[in-house]
JSON list of C-alpha atoms in Angstrom, two decimals:
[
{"chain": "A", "resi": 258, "resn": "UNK", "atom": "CA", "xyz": [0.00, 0.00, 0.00]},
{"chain": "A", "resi": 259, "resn": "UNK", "atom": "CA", "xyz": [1.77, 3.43, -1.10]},
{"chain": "A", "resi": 260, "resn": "UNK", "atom": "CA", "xyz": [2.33, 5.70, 1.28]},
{"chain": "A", "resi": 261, "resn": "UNK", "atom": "CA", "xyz": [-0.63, 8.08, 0.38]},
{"chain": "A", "resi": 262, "resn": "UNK", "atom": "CA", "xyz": [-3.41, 5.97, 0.86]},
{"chain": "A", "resi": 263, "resn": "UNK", "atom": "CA", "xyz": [-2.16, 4.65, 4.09]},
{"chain": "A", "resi": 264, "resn": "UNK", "atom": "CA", "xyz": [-2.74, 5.91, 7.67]},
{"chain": "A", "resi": 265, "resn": "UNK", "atom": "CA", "xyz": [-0.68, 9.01, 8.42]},
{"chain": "A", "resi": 266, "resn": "UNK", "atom": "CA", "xyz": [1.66, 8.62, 11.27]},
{"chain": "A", "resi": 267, "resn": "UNK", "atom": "CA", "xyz": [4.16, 11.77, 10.79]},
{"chain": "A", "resi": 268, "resn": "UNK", "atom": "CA", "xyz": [4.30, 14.94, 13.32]},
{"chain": "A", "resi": 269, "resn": "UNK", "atom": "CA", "xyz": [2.03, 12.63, 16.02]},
{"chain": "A", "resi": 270, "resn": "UNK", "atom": "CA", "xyz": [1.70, 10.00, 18.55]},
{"chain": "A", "resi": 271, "resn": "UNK", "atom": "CA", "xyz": [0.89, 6.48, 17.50]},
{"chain": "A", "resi": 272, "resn": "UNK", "atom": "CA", "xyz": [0.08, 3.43, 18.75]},
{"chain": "A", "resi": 273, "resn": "UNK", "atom": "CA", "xyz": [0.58, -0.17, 16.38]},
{"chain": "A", "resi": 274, "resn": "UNK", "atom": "CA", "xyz": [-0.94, -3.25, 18.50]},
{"chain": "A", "resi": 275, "resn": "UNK", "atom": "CA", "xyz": [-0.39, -6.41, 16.62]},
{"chain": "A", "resi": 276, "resn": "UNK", "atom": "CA", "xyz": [-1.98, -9.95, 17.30]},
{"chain": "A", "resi": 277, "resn": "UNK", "atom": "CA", "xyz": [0.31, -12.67, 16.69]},
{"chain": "A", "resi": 278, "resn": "UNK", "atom": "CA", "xyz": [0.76, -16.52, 16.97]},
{"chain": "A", "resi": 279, "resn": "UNK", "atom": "CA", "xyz": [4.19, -17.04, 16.80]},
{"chain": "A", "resi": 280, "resn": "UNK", "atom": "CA", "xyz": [6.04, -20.78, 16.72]},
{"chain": "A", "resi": 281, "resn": "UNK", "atom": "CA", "xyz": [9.56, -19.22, 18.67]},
{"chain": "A", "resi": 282, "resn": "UNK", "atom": "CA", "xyz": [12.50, -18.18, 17.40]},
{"chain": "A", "resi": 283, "resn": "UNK", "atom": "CA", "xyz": [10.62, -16.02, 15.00]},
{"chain": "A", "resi": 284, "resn": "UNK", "atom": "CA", "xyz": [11.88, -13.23, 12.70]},
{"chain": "A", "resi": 285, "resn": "UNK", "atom": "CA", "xyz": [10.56, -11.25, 10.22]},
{"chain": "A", "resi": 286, "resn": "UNK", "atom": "CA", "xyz": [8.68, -7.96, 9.81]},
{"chain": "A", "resi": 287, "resn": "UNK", "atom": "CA", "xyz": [4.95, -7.87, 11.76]},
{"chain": "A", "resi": 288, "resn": "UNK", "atom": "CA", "xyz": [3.93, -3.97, 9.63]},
{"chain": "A", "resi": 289, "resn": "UNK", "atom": "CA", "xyz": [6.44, -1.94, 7.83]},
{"chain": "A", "resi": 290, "resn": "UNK", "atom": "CA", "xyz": [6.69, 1.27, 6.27]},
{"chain": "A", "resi": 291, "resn": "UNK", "atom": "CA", "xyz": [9.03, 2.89, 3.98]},
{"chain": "A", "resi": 292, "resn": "UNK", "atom": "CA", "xyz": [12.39, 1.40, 2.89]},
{"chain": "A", "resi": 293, "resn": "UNK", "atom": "CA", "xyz": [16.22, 2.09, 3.10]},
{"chain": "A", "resi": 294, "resn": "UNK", "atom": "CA", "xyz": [15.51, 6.08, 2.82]},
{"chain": "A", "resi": 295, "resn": "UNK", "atom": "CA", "xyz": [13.35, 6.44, 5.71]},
{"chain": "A", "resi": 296, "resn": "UNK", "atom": "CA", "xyz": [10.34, 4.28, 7.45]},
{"chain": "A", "resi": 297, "resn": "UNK", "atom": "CA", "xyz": [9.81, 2.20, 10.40]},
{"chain": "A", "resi": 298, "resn": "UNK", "atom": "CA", "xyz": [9.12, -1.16, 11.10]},
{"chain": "A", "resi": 299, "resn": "UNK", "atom": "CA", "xyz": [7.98, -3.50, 13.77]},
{"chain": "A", "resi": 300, "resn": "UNK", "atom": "CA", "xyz": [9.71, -6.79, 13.71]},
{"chain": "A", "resi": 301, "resn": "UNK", "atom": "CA", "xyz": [11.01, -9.87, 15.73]},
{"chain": "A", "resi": 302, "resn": "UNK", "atom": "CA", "xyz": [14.31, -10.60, 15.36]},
{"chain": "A", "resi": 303, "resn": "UNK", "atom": "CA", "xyz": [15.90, -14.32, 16.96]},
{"chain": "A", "resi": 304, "resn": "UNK", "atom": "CA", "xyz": [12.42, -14.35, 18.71]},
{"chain": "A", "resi": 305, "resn": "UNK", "atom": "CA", "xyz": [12.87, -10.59, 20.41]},
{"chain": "A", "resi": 306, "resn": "UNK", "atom": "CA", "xyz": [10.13, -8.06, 19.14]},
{"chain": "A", "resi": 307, "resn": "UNK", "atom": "CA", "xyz": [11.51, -4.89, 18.30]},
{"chain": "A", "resi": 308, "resn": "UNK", "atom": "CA", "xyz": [10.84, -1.46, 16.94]},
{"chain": "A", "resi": 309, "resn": "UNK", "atom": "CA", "xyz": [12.90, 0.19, 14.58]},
{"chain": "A", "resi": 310, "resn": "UNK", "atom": "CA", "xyz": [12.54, 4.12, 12.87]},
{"chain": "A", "resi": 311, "resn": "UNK", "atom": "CA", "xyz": [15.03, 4.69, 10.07]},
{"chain": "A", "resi": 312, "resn": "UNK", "atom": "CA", "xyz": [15.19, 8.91, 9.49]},
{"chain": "A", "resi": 313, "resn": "UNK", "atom": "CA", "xyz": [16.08, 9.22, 5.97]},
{"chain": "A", "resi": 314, "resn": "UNK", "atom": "CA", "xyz": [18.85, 6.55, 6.13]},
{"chain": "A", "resi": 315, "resn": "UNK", "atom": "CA", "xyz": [21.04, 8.55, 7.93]},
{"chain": "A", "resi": 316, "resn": "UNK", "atom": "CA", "xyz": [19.73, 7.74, 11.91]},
{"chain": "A", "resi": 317, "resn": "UNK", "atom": "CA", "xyz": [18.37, 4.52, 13.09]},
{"chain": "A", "resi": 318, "resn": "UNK", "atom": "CA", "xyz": [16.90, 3.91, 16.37]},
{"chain": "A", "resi": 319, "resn": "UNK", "atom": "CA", "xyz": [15.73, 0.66, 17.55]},
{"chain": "A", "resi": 320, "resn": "UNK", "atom": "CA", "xyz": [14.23, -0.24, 20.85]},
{"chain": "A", "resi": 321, "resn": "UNK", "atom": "CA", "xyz": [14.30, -4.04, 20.65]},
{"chain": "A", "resi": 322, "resn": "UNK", "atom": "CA", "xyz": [13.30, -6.51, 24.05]},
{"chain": "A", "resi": 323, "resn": "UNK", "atom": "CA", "xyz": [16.32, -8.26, 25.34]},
{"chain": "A", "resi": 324, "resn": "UNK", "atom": "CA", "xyz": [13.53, -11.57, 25.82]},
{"chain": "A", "resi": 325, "resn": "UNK", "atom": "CA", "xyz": [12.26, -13.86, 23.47]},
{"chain": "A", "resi": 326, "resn": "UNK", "atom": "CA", "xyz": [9.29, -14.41, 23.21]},
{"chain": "A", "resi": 327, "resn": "UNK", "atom": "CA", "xyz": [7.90, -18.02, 23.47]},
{"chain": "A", "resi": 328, "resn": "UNK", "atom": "CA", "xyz": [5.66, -20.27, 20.70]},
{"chain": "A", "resi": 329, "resn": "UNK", "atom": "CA", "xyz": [1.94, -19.22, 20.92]},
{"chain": "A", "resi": 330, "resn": "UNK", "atom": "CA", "xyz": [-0.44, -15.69, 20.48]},
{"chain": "A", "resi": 331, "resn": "UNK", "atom": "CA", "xyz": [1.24, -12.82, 21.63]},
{"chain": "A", "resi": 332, "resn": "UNK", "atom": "CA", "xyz": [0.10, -8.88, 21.38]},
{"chain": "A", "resi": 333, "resn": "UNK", "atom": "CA", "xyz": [3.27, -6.89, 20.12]},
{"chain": "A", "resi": 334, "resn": "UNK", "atom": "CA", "xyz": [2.66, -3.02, 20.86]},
{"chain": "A", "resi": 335, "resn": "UNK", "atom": "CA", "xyz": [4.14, -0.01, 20.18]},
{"chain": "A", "resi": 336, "resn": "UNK", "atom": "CA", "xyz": [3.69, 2.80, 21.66]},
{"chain": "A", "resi": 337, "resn": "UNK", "atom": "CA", "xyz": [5.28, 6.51, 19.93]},
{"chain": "A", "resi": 338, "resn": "UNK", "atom": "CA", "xyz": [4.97, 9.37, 22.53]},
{"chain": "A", "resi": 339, "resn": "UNK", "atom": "CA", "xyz": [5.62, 12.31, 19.78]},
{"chain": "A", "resi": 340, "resn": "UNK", "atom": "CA", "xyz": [7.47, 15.60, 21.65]},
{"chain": "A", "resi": 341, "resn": "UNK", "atom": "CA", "xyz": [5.32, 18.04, 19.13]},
{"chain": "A", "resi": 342, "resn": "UNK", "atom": "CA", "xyz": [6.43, 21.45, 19.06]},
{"chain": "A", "resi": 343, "resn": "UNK", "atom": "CA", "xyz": [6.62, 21.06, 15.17]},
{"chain": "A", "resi": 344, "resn": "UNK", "atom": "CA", "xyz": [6.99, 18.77, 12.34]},
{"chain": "A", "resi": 345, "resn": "UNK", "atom": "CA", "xyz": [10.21, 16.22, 11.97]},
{"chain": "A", "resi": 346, "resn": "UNK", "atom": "CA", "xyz": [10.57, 16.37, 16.52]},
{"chain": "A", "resi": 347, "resn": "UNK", "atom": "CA", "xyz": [11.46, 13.07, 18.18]},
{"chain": "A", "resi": 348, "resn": "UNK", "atom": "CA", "xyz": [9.80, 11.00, 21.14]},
{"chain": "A", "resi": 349, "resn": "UNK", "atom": "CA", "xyz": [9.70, 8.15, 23.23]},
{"chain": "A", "resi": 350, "resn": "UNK", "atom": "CA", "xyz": [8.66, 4.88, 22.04]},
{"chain": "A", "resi": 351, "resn": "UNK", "atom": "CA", "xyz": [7.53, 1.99, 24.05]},
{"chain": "A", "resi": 352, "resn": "UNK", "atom": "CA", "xyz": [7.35, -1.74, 23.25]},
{"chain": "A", "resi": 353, "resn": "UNK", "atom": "CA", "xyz": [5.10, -4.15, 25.16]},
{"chain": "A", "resi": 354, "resn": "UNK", "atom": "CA", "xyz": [4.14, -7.81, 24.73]},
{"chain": "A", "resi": 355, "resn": "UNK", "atom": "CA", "xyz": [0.74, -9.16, 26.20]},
{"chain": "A", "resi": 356, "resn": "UNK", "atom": "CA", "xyz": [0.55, -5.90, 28.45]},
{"chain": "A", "resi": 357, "resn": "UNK", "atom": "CA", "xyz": [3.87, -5.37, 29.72]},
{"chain": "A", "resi": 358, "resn": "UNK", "atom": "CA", "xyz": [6.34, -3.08, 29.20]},
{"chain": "A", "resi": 359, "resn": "UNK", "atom": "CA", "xyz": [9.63, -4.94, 27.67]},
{"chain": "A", "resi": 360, "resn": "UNK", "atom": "CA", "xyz": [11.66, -2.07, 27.01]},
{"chain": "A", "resi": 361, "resn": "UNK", "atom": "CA", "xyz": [11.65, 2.15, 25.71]},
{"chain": "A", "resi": 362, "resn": "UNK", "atom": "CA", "xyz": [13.93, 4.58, 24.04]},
{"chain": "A", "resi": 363, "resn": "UNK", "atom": "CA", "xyz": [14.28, 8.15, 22.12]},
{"chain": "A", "resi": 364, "resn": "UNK", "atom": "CA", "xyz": [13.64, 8.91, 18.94]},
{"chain": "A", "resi": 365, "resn": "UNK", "atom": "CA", "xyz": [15.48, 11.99, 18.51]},
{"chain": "A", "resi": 366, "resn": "UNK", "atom": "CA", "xyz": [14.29, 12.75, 15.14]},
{"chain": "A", "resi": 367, "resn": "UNK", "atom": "CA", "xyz": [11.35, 11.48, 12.86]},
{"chain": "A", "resi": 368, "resn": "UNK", "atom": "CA", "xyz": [10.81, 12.37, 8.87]},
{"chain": "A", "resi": 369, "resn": "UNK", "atom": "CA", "xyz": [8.37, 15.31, 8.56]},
{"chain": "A", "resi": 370, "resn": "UNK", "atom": "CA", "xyz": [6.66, 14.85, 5.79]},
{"chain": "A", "resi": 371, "resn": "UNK", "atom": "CA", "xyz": [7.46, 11.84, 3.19]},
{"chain": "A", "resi": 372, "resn": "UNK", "atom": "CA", "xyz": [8.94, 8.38, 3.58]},
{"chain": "A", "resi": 373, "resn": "UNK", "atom": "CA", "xyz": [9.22, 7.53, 0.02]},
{"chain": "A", "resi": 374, "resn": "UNK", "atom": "CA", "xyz": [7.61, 8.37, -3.31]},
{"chain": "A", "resi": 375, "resn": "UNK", "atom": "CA", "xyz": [7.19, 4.40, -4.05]},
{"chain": "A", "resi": 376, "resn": "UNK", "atom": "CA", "xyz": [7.53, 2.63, -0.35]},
{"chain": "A", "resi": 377, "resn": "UNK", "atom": "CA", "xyz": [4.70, 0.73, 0.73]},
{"chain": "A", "resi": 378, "resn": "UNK", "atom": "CA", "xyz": [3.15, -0.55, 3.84]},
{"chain": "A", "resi": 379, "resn": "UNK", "atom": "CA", "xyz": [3.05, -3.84, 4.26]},
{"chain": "A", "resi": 380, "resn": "UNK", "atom": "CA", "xyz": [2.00, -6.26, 6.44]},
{"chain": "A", "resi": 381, "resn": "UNK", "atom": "CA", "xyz": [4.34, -9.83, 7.31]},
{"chain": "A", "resi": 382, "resn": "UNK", "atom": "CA", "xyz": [6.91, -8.69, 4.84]},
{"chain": "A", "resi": 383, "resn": "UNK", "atom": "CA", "xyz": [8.71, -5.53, 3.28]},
{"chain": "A", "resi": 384, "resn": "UNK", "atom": "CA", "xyz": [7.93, -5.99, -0.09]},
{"chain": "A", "resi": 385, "resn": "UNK", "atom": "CA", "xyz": [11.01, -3.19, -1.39]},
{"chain": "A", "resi": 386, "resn": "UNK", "atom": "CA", "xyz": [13.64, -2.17, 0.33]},
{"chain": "A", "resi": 387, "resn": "UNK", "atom": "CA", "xyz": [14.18, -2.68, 3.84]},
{"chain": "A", "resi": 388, "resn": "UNK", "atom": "CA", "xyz": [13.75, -0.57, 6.90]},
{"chain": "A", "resi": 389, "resn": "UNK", "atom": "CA", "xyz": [15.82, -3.05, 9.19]},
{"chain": "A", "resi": 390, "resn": "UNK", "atom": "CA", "xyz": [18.98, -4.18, 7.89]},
{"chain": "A", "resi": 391, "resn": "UNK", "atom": "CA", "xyz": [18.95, -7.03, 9.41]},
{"chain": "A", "resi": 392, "resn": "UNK", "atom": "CA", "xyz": [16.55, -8.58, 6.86]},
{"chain": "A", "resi": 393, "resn": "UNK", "atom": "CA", "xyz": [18.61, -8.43, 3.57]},
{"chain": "A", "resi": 394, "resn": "UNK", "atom": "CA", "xyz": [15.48, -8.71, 0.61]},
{"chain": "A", "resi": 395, "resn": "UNK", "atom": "CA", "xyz": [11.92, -9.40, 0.67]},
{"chain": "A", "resi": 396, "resn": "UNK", "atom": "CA", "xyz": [12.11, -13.10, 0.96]},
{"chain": "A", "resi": 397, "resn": "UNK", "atom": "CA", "xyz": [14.58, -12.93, 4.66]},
{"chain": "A", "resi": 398, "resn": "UNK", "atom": "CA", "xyz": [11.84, -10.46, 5.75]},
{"chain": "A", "resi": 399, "resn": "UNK", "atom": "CA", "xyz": [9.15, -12.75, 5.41]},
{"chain": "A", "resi": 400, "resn": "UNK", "atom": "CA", "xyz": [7.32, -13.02, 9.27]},
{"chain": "A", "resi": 401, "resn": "UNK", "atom": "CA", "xyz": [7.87, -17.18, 10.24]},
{"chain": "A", "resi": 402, "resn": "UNK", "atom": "CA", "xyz": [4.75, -16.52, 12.32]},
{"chain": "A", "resi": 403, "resn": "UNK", "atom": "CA", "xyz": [1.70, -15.33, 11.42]},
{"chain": "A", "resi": 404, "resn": "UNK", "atom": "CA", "xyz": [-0.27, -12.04, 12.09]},
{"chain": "A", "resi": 405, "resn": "UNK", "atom": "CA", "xyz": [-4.46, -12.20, 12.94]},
{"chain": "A", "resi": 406, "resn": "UNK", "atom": "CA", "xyz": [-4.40, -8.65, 13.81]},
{"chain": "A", "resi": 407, "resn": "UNK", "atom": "CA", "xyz": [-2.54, -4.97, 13.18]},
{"chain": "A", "resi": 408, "resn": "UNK", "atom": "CA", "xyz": [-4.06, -1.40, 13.96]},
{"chain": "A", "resi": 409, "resn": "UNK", "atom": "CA", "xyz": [-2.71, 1.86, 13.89]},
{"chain": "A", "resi": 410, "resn": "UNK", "atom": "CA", "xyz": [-4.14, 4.52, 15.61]},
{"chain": "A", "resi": 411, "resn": "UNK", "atom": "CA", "xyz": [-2.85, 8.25, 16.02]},
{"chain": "A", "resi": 412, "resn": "UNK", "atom": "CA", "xyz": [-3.05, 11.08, 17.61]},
{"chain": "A", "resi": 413, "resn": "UNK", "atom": "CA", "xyz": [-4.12, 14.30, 16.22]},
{"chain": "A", "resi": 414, "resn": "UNK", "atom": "CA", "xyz": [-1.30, 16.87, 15.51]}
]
């Protein structure tokens, strides 16, 4: 899904809650968007979810759980506490699984206005280029679990 006809999550809070059943040790991307220029992502990575916003290839910050997470259904949430005070500002993001916090961190800068011209969203995989470079192509990014369930929801400005 191209960036302009999915859910706007620039210059506000957010919050991406994603049902999951995983079978452990699993990796790949839960919702993505963007690519290699500038998105964000959230993932599991050797059974750890994580959280990773890429600003315009330049800055990556990750806030990743040092746990991993067992076989079975899981809720994987995010949580993006935007500073405001203007477009392209940083905040706090959160990661919990099933309710509990697993771990936080800045995000001293986010994009202000466009990821990409020809990114997409996707859900389970990043079908271009990839936000996380730990997942070399489409096929390595590829969730091993599967995903019932992904909302967004935002803040207003």
């Amino acid at each position: 899904m191209l960036e302009n006809t999915f859910i706007n999550i620039k210059n506000r809070s957010k919050t991406v809650t994603a049902n999951v059943e995983l079978v452990g040790n699993d990796r790949g991307i839960i919702l993505t968007q963007g690519g290699k220029f500038g998105g964000w992502a959230l993932y599991m990575d050797g059974g750890k979810p994580a959280y990773t916003y890429n600003w315009f290839g330049l800055e990556k910050y990750t806030i990743a759980s040092d746990k991993a997470l067992p076989a079975g259904s899981a809720e994987v949430k995010v949580e993006f506490a935007y500073d405001g005070g203007g477009p392209g500002k940083g905040g706090l993001a959160t990661l919990y699984v099933n309710g509990k916090k697993m771990s936080e961190g800045r995000v001293e800068r986010t994009t202000p206005a466009v990821f990409s011209g020809d990114e997409t969203a996707d859900v389970g995989k990043d079908d271009a280029t990839q936000v996380v470079a730990a997942f070399e192509n489409v096929r390595d990014s590829h969730f091993t679990g599967s995903v019932k369930s992904v909302t967004v929801d935002t803040a207003m400005p």
